[in-house]
Short mmCIF file of C-alpha atoms (C1' of nucleotides) in Angstrom, two decimals:
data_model
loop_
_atom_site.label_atom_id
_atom_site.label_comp_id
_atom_site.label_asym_id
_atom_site.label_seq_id
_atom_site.Cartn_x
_atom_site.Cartn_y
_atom_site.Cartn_z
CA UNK A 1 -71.94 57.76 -86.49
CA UNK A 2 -74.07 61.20 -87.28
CA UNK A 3 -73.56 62.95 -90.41
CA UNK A 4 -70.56 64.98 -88.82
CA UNK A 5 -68.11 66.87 -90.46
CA UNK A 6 -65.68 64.14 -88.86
CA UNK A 7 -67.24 61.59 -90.55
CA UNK A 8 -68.02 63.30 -94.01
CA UNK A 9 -63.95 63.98 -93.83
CA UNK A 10 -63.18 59.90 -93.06
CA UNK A 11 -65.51 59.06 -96.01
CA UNK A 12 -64.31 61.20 -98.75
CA UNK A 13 -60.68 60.31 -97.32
CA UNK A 14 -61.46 56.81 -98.02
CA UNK A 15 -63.16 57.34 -101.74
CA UNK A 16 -60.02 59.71 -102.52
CA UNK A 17 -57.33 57.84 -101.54
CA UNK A 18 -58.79 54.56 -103.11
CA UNK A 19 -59.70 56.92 -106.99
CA UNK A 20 -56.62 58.67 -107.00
CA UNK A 21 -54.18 57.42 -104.40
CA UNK A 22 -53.08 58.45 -101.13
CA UNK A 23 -49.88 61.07 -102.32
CA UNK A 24 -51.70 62.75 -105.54
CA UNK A 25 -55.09 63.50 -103.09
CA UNK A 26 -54.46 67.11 -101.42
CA UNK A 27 -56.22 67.44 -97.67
CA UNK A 28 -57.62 70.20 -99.33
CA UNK A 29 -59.60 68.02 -101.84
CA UNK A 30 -60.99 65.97 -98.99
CA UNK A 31 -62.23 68.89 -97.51
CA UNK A 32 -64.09 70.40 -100.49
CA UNK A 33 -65.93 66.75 -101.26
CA UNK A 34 -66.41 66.76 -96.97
CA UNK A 35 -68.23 70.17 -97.44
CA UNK A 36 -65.37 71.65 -95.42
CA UNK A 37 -61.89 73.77 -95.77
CA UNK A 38 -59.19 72.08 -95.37
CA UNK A 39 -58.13 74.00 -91.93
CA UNK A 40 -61.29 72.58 -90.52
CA UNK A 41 -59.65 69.08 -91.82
CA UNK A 42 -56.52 69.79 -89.64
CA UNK A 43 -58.89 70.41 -86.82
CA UNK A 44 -60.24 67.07 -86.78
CA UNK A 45 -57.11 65.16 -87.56
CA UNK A 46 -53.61 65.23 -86.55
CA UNK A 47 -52.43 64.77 -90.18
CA UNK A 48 -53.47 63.70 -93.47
CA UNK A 49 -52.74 59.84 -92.41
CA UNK A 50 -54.70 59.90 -89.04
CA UNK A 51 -57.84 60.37 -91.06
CA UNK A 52 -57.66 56.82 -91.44
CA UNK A 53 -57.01 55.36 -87.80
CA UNK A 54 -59.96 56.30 -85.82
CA UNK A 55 -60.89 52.57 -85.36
CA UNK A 56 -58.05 52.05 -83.66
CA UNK A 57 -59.12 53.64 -80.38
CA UNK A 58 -62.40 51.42 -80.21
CA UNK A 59 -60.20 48.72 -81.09
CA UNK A 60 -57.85 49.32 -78.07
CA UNK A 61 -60.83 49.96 -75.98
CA UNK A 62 -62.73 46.69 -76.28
CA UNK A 63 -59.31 45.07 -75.71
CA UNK A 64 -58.29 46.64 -72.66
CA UNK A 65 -61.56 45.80 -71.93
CA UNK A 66 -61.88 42.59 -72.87
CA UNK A 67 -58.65 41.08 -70.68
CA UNK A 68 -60.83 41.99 -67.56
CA UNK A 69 -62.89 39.12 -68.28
CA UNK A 70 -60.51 36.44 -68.55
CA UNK A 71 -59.04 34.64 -65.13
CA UNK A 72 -55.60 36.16 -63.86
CA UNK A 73 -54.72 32.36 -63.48
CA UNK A 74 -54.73 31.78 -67.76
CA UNK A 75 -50.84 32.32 -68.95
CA UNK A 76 -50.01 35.30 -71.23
CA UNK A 77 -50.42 34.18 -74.29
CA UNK A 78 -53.39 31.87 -74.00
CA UNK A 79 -54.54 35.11 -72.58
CA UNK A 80 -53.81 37.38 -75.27
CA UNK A 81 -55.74 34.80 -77.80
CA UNK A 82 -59.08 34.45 -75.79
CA UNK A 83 -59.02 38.71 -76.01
CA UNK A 84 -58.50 38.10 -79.62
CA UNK A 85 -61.13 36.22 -79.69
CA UNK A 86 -63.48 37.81 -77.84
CA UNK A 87 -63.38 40.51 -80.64
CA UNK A 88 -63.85 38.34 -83.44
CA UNK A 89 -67.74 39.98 -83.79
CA UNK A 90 -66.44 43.68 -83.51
CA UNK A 91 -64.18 43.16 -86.18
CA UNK A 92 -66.88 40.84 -88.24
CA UNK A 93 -69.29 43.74 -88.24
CA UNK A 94 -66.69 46.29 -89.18
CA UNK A 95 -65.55 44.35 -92.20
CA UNK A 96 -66.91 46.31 -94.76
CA UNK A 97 -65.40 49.61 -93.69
CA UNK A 98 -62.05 47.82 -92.87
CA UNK A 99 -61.80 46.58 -96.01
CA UNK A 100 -61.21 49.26 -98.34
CA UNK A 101 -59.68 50.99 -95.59
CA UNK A 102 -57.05 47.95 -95.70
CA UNK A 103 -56.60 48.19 -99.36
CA UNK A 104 -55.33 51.76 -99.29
CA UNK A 105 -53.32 51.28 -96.56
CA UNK A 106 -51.85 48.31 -98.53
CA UNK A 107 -51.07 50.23 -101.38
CA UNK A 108 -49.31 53.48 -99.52
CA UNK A 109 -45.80 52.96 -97.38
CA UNK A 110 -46.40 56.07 -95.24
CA UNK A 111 -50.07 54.61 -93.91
CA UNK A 112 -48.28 51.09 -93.66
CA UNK A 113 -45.49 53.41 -91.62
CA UNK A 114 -48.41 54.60 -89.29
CA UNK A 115 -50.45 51.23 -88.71
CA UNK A 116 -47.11 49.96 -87.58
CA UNK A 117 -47.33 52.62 -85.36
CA UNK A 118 -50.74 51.57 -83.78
CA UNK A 119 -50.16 48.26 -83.45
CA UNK A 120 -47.23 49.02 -81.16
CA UNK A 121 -49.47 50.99 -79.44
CA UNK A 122 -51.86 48.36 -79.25
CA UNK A 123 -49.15 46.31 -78.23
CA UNK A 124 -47.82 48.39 -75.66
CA UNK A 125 -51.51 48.44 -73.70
CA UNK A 126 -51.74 44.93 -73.83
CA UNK A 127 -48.35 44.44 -71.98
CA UNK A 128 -49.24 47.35 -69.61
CA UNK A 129 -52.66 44.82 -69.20
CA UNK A 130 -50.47 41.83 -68.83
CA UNK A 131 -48.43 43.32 -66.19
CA UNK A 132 -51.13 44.84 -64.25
CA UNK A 133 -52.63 40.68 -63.42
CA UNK A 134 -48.52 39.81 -62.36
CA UNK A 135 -46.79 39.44 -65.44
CA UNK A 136 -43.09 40.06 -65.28
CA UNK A 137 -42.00 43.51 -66.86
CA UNK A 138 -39.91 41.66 -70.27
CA UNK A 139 -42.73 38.62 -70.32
CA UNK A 140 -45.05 41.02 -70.90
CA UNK A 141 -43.53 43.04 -73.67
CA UNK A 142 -42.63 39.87 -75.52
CA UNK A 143 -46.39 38.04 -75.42
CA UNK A 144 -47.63 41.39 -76.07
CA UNK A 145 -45.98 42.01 -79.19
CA UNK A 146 -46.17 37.94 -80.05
CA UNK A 147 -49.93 38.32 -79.92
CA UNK A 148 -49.78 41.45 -81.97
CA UNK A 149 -48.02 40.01 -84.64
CA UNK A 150 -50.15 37.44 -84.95
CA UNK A 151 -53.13 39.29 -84.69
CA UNK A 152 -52.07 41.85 -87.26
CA UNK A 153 -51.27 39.30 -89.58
CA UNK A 154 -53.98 37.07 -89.25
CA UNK A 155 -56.97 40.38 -89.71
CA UNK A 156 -54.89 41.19 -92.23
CA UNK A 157 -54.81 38.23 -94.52
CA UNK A 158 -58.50 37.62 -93.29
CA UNK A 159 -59.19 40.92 -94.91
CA UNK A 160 -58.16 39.84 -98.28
CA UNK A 161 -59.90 36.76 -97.81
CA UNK A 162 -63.17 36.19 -95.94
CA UNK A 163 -62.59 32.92 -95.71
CA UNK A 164 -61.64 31.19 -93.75
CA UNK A 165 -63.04 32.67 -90.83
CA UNK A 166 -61.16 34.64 -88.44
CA UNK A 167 -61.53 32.20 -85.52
CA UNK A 168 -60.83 29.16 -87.80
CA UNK A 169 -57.10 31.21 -88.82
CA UNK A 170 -57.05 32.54 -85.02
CA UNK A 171 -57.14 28.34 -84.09
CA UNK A 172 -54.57 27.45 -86.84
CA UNK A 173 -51.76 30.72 -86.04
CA UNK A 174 -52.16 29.51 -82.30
CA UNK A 175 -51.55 25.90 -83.39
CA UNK A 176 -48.49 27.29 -85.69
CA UNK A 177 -47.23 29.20 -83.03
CA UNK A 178 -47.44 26.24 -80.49
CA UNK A 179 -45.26 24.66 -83.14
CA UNK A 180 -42.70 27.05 -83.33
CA UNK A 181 -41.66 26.47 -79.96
CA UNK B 1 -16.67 56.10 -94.03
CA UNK B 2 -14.58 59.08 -95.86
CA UNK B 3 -15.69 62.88 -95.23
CA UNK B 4 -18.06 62.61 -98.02
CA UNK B 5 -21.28 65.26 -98.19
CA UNK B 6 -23.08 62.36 -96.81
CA UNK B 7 -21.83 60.97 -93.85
CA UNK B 8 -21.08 65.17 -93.21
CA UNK B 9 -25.01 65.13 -93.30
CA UNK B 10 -25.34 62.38 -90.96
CA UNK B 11 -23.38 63.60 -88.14
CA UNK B 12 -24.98 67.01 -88.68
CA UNK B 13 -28.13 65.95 -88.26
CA UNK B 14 -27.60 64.19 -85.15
CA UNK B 15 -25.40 66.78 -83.67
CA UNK B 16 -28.63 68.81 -84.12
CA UNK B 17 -31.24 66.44 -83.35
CA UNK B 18 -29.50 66.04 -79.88
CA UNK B 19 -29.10 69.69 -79.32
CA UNK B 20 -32.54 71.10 -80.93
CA UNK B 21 -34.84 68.17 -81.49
CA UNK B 22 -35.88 66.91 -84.25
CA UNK B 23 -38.87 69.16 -84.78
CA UNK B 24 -37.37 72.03 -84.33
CA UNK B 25 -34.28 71.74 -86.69
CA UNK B 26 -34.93 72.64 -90.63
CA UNK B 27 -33.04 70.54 -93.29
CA UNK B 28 -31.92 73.71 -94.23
CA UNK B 29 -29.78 73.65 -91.13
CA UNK B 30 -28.49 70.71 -91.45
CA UNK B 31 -27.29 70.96 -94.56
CA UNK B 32 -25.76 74.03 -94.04
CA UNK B 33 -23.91 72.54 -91.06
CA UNK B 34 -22.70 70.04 -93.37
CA UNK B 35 -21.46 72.53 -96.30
CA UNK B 36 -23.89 71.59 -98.10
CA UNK B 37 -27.68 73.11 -99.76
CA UNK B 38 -30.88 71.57 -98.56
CA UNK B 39 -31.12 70.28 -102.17
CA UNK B 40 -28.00 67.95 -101.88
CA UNK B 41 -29.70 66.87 -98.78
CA UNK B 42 -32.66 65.46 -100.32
CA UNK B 43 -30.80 63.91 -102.94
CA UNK B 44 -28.88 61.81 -99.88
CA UNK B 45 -32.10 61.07 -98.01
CA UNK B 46 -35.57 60.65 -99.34
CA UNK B 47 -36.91 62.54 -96.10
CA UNK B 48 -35.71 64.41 -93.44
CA UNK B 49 -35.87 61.09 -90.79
CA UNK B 50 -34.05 59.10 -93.31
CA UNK B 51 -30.88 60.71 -92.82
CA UNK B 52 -31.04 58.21 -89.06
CA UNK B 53 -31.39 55.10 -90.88
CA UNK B 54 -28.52 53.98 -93.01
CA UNK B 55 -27.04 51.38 -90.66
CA UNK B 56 -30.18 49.79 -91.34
CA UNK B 57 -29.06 48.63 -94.75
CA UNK B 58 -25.89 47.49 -93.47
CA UNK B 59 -27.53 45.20 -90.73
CA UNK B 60 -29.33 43.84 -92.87
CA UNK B 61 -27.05 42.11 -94.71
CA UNK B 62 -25.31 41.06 -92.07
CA UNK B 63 -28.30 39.29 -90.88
CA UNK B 64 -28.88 37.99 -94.59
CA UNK B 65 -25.45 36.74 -94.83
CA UNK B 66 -25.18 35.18 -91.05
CA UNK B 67 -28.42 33.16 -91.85
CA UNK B 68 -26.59 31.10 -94.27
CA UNK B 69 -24.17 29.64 -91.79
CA UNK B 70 -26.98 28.02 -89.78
CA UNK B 71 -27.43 24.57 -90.60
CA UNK B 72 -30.37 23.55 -92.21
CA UNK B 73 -32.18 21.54 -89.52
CA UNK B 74 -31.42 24.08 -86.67
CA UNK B 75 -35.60 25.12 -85.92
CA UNK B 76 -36.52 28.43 -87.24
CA UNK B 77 -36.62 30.72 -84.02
CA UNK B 78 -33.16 29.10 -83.15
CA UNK B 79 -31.86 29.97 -86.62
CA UNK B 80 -32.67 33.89 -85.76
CA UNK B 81 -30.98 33.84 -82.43
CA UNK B 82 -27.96 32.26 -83.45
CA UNK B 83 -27.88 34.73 -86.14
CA UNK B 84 -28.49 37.36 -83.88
CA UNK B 85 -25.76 36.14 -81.36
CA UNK B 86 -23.39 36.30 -84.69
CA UNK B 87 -23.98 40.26 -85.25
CA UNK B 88 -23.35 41.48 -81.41
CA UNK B 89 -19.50 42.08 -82.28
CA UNK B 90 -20.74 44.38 -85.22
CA UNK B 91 -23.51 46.34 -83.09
CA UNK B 92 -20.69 46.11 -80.09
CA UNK B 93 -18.26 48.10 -82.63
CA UNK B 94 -20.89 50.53 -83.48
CA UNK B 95 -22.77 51.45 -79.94
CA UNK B 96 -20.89 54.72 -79.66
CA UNK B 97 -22.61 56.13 -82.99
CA UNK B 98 -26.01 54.01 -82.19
CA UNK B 99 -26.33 55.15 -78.72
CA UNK B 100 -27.03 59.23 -79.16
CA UNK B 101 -28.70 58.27 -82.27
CA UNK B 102 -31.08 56.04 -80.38
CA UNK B 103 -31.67 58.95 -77.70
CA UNK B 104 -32.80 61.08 -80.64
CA UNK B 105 -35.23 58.60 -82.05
CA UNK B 106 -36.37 57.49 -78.32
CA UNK B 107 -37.80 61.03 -78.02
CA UNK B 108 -39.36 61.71 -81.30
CA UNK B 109 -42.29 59.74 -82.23
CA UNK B 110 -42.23 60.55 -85.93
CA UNK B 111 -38.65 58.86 -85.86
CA UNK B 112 -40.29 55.53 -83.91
CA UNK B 113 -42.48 55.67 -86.51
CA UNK B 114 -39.84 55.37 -88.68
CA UNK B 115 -37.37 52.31 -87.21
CA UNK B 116 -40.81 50.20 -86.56
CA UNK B 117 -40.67 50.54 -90.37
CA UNK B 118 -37.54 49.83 -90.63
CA UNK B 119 -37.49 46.41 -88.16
CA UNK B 120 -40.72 45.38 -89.91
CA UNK B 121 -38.68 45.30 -93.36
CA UNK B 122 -35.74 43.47 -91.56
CA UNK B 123 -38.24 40.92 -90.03
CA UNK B 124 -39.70 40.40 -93.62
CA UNK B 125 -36.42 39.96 -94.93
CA UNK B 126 -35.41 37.45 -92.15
CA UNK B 127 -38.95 35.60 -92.77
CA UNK B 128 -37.56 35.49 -96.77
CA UNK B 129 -34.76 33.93 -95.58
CA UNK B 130 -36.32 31.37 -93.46
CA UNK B 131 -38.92 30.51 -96.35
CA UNK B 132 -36.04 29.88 -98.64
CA UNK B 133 -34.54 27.41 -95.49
CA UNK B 134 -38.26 25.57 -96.23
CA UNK B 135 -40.18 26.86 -93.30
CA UNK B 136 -43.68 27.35 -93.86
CA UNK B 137 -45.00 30.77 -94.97
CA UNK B 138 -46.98 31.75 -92.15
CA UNK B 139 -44.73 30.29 -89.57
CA UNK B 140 -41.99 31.85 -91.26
CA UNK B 141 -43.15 35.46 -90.81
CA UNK B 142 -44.35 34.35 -87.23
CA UNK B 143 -40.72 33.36 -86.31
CA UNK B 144 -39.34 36.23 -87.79
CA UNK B 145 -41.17 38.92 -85.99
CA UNK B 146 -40.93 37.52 -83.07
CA UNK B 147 -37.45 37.36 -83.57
CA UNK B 148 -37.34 41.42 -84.52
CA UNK B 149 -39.61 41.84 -81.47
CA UNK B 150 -37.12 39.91 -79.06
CA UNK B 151 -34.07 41.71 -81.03
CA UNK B 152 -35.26 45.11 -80.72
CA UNK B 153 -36.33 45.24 -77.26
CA UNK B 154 -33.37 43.51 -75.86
CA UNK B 155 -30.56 45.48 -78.12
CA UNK B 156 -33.04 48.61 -77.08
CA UNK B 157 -32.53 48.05 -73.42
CA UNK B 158 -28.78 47.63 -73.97
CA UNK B 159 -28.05 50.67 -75.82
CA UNK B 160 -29.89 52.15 -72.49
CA UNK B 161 -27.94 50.65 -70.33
CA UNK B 162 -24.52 48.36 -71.33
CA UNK B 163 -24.57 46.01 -68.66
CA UNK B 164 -25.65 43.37 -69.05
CA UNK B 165 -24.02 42.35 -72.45
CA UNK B 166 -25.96 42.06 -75.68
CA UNK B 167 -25.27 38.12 -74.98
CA UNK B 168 -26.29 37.88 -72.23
CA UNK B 169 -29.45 39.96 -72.47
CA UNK B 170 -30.08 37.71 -75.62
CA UNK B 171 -29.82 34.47 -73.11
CA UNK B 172 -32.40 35.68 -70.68
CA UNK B 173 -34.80 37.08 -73.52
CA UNK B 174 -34.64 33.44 -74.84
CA UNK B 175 -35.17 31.59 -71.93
CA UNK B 176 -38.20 34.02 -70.99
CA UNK B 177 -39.90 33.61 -74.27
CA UNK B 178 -39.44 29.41 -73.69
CA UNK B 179 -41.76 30.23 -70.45
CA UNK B 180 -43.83 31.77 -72.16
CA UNK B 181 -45.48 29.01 -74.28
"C1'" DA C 1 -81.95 90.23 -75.10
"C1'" DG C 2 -77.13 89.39 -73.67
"C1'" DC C 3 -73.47 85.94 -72.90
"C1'" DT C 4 -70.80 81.97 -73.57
"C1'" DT C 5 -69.09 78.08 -75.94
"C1'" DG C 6 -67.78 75.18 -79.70
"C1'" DA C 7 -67.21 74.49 -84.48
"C1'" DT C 8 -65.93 76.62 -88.64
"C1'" DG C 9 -63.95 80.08 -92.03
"C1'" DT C 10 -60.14 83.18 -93.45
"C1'" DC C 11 -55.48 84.50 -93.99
"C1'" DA C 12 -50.72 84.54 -93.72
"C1'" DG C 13 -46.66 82.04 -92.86
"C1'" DT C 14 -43.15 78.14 -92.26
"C1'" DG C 15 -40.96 74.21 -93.80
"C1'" DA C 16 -40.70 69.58 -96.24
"C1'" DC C 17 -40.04 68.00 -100.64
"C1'" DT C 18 -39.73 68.03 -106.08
"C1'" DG C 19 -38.67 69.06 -110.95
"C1'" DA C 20 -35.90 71.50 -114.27
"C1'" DC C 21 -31.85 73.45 -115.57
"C1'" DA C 22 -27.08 75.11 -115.06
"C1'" DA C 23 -22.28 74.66 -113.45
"C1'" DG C 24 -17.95 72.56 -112.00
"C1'" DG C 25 -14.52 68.84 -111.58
"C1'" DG C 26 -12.28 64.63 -112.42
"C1'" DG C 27 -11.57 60.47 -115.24
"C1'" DA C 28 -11.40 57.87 -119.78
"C1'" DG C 29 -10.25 57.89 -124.36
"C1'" DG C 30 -8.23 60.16 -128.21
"C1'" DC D 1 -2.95 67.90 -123.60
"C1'" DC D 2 -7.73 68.20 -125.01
"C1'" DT D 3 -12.40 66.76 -125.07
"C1'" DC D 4 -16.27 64.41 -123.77
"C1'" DC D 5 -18.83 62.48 -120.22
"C1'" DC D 6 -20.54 61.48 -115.86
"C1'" DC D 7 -21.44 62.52 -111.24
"C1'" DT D 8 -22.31 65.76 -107.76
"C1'" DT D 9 -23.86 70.04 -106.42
"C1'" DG D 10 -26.13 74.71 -106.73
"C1'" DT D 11 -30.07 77.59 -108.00
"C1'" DC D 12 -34.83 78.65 -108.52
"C1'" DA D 13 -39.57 78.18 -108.59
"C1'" DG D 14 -43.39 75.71 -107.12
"C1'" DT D 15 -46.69 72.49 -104.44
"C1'" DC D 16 -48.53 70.96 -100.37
"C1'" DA D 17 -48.71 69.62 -95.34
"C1'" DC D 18 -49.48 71.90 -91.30
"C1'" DT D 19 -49.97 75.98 -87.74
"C1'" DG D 20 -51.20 80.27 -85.23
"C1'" DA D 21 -54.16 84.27 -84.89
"C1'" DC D 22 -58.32 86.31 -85.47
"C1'" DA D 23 -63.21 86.72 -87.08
"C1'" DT D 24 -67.88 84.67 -87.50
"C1'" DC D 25 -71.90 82.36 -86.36
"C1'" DA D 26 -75.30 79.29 -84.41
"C1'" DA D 27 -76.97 76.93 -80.12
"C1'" DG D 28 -77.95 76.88 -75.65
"C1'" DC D 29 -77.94 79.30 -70.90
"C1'" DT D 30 -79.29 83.06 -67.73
#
DNA sequence: AGCTTGATGTCAGTGACTGACAAGGGGAGG
DNA sequence: CCTCCCCTTGTCAGTCACTGACATCAAGCT
């Protein structure tokens, strides 16, 4: 978390985007209040968007991680929701960056267009996880993408509201899902 | 479905897509293909990936409309099979336009990018629905994307490969997500 | 000191997309 | 039949995202 260029460029993303809007903020502007020009901007980031996913990665990380501690004998889903769990204080710490993050990407269709993007990505580990402790090809993909879709929702609307926690909404979207079945 | 500067556009650009990729065909070329300047294009489509995802509109409304014939007190998640089971003679009709289409989005990420879009706004439609059949918000938009989850994969696979039928890959993707919970 | 490596600056170019204005063609009403 | 109007398209100029090629410069290694 050093004073990089990097993380100048994620900052003044962030304050730009939520002033003026994601469309009417040029990469070059971001680079001028980073210190930077804007080819150095490019250098760091794919494009203007991925200046905001960087959390993803750690995200995925402590995940992928995470489903190594939990016995091969729990079924998929139950699974899925103790990993969720498990990263309840990651994302608790993070809140205050999240946050505002959140809000722009609320606001702005194309960043909604690439978080939709992650999560399947997210998604798609998790089944690749599944699969590696015996889980059939299709079962996989499904409680993967279950789980995401509950997860995404639930840090979502957690991120509007603080409370109620995320393990109390974690309990109640497990017990809704239960129902659904 | 007449030779209008439109559809011209459409088969253009995945006549192209096919043969160039996405990346490395200009809208310029396409709408020179189609007769047309690369102005009239973007008055057709709002962006250059748009010009893939028009069928979208008309699938959704087919799911709107099918919804309504499902009693009542049929439970939510077997409300959005039945409804998908209802639209398999429509996506039956059009596999021979969907298929190459879908080989064209399969290999460019900025186009998955853009159907995940797309399925999220159909599952938010579908959860609408549902909401106005008296299911619960959150359950609502639980059933729904898993729903678009199951739909997607399953119709996904098929356009891969036609055998098994789009029945009867929707009859095994139901009984495996019953396992799973 | 001399060399290498990684991050940055500079510059020129391509292509997606937009706003403003003009032009043509067919249909409705006189 | 003429005229007005609307809808679609063409033209042109401009902004901005993004890229490749080359130069610079500081830090660390030998």
């Amino acid at each position: 978390m050093a004073d990089t260029a990097r993380t100048r460029l994620q900052q003044a993303a962030v304050t730009l985007f939520r002033d003026k809007g994601f469309d009417s903020t040029t990469a070059a502007e971001i680079a001028a209040l980073a210190g930077v020009t804007e080819r150095t901007f490019f250098r760091h980031f794919a494009d203007k968007r991925e200046v905001l996913f960087d959390g993803q990665a750690v995200l995925l990380e402590a995940l992928r991680s995470a489903i190594e501690n939990v016995p091969q004998d729990v079924p998929p889903l139950q699974t899925l929701f103790r990993v969720f769990r498990s990263v309840v204080p990651i994302l608790d710490a993070n809140r205050p960056f999240s946050q505002p993050r959140q809000a722009v990407i609320s606001a702005t269709p194309a960043l909604q267009e690439r978080e939709l993007a992650k999560m399947a990505a997210l998604a798609e580990a998790l089944a690749q996880a599944l699969r590696g402790r015996g889980v059939t090809d299709d079962r996989a993909t499904y409680a993967a993408q279950v789980g995401m879709a509950v997860f995404a929702h639930v840090t979502l609307a957690w991120l509007e509201e603080a409370t109620p926690s995320l393990g109390d909404r974690l309990d109640r979207a497990e017990r809704d899902l239960a129902d659904l079945m």
